[in-house]
PDB file of C-alpha atoms in Angstrom:
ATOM      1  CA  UNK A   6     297.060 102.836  22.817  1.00  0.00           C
ATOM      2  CA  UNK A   7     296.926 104.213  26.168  1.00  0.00           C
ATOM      3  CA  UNK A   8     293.970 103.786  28.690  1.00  0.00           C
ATOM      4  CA  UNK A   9     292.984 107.700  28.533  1.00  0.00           C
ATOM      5  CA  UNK A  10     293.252 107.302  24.148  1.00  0.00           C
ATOM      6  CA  UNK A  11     291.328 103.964  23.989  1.00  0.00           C
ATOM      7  CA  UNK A  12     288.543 105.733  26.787  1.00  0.00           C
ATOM      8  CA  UNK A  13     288.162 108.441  24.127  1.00  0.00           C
ATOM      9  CA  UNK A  14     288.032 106.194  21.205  1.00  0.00           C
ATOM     10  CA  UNK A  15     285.631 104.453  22.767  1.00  0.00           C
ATOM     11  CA  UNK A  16     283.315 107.414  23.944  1.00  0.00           C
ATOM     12  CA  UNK A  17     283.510 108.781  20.222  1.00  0.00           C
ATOM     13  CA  UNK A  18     282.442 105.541  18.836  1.00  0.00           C
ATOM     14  CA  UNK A  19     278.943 105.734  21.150  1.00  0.00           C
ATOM     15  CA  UNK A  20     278.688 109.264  20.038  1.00  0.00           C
ATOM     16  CA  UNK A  21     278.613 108.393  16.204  1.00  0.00           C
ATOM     17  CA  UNK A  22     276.350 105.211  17.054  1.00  0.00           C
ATOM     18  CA  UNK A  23     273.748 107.380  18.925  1.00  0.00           C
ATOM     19  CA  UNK A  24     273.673 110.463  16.076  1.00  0.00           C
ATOM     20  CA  UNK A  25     273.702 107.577  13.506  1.00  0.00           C
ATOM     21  CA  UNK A  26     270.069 106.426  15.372  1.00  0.00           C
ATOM     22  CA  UNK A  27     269.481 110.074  15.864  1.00  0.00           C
ATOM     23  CA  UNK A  28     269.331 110.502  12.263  1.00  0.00           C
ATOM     24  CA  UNK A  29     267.125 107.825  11.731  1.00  0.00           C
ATOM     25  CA  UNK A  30     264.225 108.819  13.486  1.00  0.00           C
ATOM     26  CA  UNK A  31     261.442 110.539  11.494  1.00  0.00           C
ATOM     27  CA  UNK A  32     260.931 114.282  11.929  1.00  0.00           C
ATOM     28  CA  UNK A  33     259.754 114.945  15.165  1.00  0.00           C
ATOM     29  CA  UNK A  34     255.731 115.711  15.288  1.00  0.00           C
ATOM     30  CA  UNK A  35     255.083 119.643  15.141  1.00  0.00           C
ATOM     31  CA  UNK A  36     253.639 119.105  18.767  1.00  0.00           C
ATOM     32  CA  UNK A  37     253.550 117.366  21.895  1.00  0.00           C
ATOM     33  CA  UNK A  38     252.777 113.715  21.155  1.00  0.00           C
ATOM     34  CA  UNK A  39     250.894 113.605  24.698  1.00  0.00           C
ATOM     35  CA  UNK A  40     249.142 116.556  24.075  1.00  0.00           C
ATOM     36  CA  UNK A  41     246.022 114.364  23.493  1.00  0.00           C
ATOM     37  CA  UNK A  42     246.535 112.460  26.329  1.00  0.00           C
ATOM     38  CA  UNK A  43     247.122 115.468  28.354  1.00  0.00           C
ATOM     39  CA  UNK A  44     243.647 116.969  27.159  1.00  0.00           C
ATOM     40  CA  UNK A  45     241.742 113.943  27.862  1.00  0.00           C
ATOM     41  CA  UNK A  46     243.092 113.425  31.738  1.00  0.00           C
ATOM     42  CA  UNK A  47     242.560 117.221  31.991  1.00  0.00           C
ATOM     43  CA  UNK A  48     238.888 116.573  32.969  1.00  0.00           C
ATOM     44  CA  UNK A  49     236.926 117.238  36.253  1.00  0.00           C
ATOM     45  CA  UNK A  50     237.773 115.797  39.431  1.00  0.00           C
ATOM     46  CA  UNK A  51     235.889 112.227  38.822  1.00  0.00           C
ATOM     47  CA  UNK A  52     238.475 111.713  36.018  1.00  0.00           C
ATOM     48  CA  UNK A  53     242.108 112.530  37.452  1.00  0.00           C
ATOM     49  CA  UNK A  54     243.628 110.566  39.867  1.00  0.00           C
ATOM     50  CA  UNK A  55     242.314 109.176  42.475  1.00  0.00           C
ATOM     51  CA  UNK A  56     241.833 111.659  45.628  1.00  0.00           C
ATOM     52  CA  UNK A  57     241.580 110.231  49.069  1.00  0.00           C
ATOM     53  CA  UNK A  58     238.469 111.242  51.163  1.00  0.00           C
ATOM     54  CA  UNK A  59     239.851 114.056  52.860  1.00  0.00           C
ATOM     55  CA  UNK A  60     238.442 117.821  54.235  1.00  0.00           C
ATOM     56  CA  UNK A  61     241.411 118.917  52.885  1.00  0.00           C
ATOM     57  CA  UNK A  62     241.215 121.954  49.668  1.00  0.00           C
ATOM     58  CA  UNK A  63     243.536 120.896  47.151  1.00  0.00           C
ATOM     59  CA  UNK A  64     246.334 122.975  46.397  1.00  0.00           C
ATOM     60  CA  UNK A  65     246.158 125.614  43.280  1.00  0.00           C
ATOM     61  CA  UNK A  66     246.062 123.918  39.980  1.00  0.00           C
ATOM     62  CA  UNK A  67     248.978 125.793  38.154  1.00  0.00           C
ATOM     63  CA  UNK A  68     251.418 123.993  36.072  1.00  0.00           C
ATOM     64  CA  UNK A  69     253.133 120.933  37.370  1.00  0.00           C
ATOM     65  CA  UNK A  70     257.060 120.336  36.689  1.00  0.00           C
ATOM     66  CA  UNK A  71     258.315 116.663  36.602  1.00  0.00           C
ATOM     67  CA  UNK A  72     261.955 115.816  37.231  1.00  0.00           C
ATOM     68  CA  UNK A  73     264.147 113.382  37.908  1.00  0.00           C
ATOM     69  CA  UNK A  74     265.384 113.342  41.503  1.00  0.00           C
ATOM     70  CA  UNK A  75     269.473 112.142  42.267  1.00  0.00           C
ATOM     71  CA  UNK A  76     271.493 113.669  45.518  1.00  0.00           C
ATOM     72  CA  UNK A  77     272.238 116.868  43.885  1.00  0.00           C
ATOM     73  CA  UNK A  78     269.076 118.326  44.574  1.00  0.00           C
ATOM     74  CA  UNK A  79     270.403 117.956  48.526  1.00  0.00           C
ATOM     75  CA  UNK A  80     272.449 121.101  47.807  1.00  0.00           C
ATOM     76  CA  UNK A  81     269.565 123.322  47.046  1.00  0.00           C
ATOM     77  CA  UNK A  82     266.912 121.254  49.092  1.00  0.00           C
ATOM     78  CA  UNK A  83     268.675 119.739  51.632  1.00  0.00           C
ATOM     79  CA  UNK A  84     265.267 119.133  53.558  1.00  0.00           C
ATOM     80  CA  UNK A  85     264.046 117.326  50.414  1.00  0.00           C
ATOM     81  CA  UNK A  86     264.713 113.470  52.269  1.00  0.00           C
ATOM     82  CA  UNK A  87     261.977 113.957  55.028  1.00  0.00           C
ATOM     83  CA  UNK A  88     259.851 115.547  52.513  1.00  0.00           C
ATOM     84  CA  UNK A  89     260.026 112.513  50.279  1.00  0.00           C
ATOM     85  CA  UNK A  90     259.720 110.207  52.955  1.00  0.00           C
ATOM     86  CA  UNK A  91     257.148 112.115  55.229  1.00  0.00           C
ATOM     87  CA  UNK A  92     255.074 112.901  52.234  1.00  0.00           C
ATOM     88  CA  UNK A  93     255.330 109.492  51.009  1.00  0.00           C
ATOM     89  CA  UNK A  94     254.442 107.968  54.704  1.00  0.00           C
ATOM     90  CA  UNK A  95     251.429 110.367  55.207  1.00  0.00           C
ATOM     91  CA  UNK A  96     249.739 109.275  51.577  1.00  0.00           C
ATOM     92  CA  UNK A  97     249.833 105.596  52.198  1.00  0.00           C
ATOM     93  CA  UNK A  98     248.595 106.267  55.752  1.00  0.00           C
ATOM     94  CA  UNK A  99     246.056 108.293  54.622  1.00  0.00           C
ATOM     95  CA  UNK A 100     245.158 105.335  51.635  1.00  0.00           C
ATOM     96  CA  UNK A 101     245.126 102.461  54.044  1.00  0.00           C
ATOM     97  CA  UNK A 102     243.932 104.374  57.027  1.00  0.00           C
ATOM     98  CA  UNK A 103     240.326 101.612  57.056  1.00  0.00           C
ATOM     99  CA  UNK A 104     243.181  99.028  57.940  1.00  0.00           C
ATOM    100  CA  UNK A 105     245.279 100.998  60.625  1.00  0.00           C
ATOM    101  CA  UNK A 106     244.620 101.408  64.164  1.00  0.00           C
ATOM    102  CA  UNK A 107     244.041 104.685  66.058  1.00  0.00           C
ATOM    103  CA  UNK A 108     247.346 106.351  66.167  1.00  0.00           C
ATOM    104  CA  UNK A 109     248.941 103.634  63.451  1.00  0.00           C
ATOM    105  CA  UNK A 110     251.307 104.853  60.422  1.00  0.00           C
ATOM    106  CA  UNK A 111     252.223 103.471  57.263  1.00  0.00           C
ATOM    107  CA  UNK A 112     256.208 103.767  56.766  1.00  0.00           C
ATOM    108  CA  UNK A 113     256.242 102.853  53.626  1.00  0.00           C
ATOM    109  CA  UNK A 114     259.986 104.203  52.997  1.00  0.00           C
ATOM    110  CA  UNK A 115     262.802 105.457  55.534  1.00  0.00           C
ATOM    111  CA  UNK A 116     264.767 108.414  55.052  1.00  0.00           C
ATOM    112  CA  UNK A 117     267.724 105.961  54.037  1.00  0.00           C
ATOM    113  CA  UNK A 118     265.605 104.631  51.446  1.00  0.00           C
ATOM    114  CA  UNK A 119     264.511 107.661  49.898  1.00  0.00           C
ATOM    115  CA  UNK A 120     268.589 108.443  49.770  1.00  0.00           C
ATOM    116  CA  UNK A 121     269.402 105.018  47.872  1.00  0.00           C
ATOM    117  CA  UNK A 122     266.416 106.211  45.575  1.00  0.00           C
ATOM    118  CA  UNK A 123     268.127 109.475  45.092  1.00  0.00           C
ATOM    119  CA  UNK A 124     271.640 108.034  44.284  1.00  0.00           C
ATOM    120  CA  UNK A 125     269.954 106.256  41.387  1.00  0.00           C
ATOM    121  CA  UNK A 126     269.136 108.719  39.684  1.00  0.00           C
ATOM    122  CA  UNK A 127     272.916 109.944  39.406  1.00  0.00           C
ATOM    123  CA  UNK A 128     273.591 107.587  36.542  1.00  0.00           C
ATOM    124  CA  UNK A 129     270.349 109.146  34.484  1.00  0.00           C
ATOM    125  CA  UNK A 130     270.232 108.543  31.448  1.00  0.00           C
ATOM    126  CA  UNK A 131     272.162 105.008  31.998  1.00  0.00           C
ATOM    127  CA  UNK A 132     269.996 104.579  35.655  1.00  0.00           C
ATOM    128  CA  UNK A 133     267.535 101.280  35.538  1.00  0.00           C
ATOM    129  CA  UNK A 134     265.394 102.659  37.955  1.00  0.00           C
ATOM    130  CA  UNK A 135     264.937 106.712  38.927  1.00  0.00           C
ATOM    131  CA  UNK A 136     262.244 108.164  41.070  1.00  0.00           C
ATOM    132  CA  UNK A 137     260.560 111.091  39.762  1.00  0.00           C
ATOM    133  CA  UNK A 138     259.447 114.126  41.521  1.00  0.00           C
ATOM    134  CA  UNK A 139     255.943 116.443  40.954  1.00  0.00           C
ATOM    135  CA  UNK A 140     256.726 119.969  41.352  1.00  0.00           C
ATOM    136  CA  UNK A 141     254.107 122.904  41.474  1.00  0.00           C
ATOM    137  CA  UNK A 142     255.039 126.589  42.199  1.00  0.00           C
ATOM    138  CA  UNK A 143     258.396 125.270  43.624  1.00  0.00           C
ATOM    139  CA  UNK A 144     256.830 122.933  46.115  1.00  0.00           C
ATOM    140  CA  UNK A 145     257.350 119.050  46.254  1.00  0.00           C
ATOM    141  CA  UNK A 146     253.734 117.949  45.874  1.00  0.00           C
ATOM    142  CA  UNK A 147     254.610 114.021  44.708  1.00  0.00           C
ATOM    143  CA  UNK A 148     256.628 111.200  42.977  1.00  0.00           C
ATOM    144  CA  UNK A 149     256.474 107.720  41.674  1.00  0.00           C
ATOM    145  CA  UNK A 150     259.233 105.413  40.313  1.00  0.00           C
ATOM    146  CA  UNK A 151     260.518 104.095  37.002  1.00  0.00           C
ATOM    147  CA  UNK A 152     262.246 101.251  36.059  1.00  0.00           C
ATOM    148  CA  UNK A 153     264.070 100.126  32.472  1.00  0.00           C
ATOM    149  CA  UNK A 154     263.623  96.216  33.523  1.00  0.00           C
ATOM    150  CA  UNK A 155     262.699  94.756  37.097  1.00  0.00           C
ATOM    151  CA  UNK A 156     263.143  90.858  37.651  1.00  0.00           C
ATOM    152  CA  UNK A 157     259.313  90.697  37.658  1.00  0.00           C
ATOM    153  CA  UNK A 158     258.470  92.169  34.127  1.00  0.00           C
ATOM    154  CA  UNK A 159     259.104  90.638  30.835  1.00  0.00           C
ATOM    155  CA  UNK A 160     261.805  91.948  28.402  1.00  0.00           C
ATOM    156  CA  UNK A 161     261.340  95.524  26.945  1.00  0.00           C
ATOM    157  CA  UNK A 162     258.296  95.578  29.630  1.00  0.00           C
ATOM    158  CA  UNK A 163     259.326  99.054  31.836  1.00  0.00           C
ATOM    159  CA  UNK A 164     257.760  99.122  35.540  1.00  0.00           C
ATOM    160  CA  UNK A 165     255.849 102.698  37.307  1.00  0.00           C
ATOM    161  CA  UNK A 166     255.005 102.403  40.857  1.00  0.00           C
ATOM    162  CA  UNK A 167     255.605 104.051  44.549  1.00  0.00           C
ATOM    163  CA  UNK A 168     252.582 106.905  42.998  1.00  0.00           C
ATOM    164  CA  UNK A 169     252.132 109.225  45.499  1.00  0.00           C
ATOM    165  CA  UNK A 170     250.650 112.502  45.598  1.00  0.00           C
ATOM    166  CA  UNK A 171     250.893 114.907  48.990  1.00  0.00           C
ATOM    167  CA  UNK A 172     246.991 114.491  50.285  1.00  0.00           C
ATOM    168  CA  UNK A 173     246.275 118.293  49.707  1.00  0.00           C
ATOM    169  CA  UNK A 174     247.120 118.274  46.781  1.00  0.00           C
ATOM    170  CA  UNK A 175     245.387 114.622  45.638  1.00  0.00           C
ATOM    171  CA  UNK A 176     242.901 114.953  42.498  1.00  0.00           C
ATOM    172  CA  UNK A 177     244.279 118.092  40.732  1.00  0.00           C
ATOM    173  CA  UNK A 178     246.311 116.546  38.456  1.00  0.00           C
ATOM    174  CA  UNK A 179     250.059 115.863  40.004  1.00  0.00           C
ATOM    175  CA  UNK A 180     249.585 111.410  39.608  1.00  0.00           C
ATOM    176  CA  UNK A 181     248.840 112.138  35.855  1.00  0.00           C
ATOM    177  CA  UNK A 182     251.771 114.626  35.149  1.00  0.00           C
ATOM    178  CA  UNK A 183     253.717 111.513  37.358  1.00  0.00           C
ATOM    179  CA  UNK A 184     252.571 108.837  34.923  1.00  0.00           C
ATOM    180  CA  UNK A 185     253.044 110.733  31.862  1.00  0.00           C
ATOM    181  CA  UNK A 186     256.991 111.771  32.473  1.00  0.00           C
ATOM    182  CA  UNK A 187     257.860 107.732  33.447  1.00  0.00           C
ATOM    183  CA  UNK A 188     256.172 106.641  31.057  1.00  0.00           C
ATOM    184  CA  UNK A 189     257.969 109.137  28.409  1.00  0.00           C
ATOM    185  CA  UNK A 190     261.103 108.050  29.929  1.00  0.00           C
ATOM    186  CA  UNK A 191     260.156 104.315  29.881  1.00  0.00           C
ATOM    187  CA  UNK A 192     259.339 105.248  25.940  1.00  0.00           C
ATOM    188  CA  UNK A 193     263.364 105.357  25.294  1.00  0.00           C
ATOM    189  CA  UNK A 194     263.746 101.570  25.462  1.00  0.00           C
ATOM    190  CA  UNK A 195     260.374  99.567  26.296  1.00  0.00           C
ATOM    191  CA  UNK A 196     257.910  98.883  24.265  1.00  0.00           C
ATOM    192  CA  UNK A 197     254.763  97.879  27.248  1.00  0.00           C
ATOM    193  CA  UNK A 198     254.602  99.313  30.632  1.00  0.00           C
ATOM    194  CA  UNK A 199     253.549  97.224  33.817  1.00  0.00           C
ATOM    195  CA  UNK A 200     251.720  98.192  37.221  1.00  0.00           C
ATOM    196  CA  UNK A 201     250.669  96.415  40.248  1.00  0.00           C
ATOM    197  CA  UNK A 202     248.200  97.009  42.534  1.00  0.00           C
ATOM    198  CA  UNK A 203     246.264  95.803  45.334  1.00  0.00           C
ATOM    199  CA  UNK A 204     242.736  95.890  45.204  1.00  0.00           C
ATOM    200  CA  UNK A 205     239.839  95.275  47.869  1.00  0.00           C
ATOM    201  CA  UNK A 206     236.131  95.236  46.274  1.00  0.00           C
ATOM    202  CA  UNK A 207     233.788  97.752  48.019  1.00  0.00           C
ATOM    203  CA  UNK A 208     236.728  99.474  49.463  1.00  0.00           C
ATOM    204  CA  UNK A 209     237.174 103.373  49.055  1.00  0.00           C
ATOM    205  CA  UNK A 210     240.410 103.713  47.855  1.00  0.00           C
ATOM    206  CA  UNK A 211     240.861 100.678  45.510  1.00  0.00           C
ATOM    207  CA  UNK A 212     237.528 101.477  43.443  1.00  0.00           C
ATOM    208  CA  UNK A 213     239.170 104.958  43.057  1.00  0.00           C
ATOM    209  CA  UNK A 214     242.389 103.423  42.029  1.00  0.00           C
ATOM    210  CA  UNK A 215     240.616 100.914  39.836  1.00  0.00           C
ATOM    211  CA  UNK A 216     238.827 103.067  38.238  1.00  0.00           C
ATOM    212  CA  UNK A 217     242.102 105.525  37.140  1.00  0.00           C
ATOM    213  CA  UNK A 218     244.767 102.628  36.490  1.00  0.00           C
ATOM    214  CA  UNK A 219     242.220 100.755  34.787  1.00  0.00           C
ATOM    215  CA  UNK A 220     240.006 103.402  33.470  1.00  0.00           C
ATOM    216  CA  UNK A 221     241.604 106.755  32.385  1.00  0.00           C
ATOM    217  CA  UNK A 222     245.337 105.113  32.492  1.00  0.00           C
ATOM    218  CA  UNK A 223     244.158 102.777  29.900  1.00  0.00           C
ATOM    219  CA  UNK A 224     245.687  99.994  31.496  1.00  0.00           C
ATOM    220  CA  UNK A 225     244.749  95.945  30.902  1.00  0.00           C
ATOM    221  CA  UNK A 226     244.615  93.516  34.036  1.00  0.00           C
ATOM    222  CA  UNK A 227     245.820  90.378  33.023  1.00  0.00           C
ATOM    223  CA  UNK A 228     243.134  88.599  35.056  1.00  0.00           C
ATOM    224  CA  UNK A 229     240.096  90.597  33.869  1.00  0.00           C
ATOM    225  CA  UNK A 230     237.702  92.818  35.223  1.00  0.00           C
ATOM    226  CA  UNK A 231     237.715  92.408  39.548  1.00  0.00           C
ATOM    227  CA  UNK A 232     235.028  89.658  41.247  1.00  0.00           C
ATOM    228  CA  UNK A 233     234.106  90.772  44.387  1.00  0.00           C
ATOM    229  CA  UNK A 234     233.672  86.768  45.588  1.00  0.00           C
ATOM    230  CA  UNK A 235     237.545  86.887  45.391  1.00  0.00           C
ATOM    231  CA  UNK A 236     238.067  89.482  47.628  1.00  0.00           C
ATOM    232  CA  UNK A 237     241.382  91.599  48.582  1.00  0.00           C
ATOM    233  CA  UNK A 238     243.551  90.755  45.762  1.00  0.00           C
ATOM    234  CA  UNK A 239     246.563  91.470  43.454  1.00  0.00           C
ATOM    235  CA  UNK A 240     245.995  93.337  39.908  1.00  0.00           C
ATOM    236  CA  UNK A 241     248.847  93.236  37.707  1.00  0.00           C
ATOM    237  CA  UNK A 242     247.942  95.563  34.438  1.00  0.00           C
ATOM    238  CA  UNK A 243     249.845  96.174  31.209  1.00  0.00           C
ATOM    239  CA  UNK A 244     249.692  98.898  28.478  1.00  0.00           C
ATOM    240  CA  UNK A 245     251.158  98.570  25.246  1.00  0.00           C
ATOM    241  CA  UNK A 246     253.074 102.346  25.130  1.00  0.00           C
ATOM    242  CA  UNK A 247     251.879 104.153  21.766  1.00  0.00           C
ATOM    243  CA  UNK A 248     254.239 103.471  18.334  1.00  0.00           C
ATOM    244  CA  UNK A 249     254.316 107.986  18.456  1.00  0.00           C
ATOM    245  CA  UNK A 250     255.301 108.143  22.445  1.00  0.00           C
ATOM    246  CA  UNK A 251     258.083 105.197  21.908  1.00  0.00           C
ATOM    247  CA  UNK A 252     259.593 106.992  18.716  1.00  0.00           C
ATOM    248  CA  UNK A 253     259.913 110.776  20.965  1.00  0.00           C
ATOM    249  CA  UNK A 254     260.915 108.851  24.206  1.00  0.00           C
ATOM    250  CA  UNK A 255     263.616 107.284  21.928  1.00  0.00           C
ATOM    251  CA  UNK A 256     264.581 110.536  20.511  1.00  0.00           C
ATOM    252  CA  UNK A 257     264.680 112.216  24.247  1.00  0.00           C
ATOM    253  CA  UNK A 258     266.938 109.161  25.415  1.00  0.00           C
ATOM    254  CA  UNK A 259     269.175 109.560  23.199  1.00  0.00           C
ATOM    255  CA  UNK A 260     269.792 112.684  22.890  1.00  0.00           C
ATOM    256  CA  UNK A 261     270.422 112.513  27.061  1.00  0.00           C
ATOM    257  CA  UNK A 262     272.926 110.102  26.660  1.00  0.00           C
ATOM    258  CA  UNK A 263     274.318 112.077  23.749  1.00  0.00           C
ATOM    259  CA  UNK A 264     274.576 114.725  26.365  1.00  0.00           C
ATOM    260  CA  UNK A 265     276.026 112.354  28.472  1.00  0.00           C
ATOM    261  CA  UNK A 266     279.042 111.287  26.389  1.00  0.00           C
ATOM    262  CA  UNK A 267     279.700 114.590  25.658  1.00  0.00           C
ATOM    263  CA  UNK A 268     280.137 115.643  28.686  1.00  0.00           C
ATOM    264  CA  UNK A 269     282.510 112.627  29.653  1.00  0.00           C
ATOM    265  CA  UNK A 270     284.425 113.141  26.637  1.00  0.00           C
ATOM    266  CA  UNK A 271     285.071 116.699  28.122  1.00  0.00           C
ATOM    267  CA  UNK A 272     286.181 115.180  31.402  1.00  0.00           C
ATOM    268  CA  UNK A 273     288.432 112.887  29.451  1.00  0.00           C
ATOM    269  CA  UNK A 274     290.105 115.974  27.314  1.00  0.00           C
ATOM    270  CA  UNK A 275     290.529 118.113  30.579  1.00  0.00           C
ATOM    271  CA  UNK A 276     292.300 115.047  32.431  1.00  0.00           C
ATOM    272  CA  UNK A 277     295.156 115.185  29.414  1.00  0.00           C
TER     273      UNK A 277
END
């Protein structure tokens, strides 16, 4: 059998195996299985994510569109790089600015790192690690990673971080929408979810974030509730991702990579 014939043997096979799974999955629910969970973060300002002090008015709360970002989007945004970055750099100055000096940035990514971020996401579904971008009325207003397995996490334990939100627009719901799509997308083949953060008692910005990771998030710190005797420290939480989100994130996944092998088995049929 030729390389081309065994390719599309092979291809064929992963198509059966994924609509055999397909078909084992119970009926999808007759509505969105984070409907409730959208509801419940839907609540006033003390409840969504947390804002930074800023004189900033947030931007207009319409609808916010999630996807997942990969170098294509450089065709039809091809200043989308510096907005990543610079919106990326601006909310962690803004979040640490107690810490900074007058004048003093936080580059927390470069424009090349934003691109190798990007480039994942060209292997979606089969990427280990995307970064997702918050859209609202066609402007980038934040993003936050996800990742399948990380060599800090424990098997079938997926990984969100890098949540940012553009400072105008902090505390109208973009983190949540964030958190909700990777963890939907971490639903396809984990089981728990994992988050890190560092915390300083007393300080602005880590009661806020304490108080949504560990409060509305519904994650678990493995070390307890914070001591303010131990002062600046690292929080590593878990959540156990519900048995109704991790049967619809498996159904979504695999009906991407169905998608997926589809299209490749096109490919293959043109190339004869």
């Amino acid at each position: 059998m030729g390389t081309a014939a065994a390719k599309k043997t092979r291809l064929n096979d992963s198509l059966h195996s994924i609509q055999q799974e397909i078909d084992t999955l119970p009926p999808p629910p007759t509505h969105d299985v984070h409907d409730d969970q959208r509801q419940r973060q839907q609540q006033p300002r003390h409840d969504q994510p947390p804002p930074s002090s800023t004189t900033t008015t947030p931007v207009a709360t319409s609808r916010v569109h999630v996807t997942v970002g990969n170098t294509h989007l450089l065709q039809t945004h091809p200043d989308v790089l510096e907005q990543i970055t610079n919106m990326t750099n601006a909310a962690y100055t803004l979040a640490n600015r107690d810490m900074l000096s007058d004048g003093e940035t936080y580059e927390r990514l470069s424009v090349h790192e934003t691109l190798e971020r990007l480039r994942m996401g060209n292997d979606e579904p089969r990427a280990n690690r995307v970064l997702h971008l918050a859209w609202r009325d066609g402007l980038l207003v934040g993003c936050c990673s996800s990742t399948y397995q990380t060599p800090w996490c424990a098997r079938g334990c997926g990984h969100w971080g890098l949540m940012v939100v553009l400072p105008a627009a902090q505390g109208t719901g973009v983190a949540s929408a964030l958190a909700r799509a990777a963890e939907r997308r971490l639903a396809g083949l984990c089981s728990r979810v994992q988050i890190e953060y560092e915390y300083t008692p007393g300080h602005e910005h880590s009661e806020r974030l304490l108080g949504w990771y560990e409060g509305s998030c519904g994650f678990e710190c493995v070390s307890g509730r914070p001591r303010p005797s131990r002062g600046a420290h690292f929080r590593k939480c878990l959540k156990d991702i519900p048995e109704s989100v991790r049967t619809e994130g498996r159904r979504e996944y695999l009906h991407r990579l169905r998608a997926c092998v589809l299209s490749e088995l096109e490919c293959a049929a043109d190339g004869d």
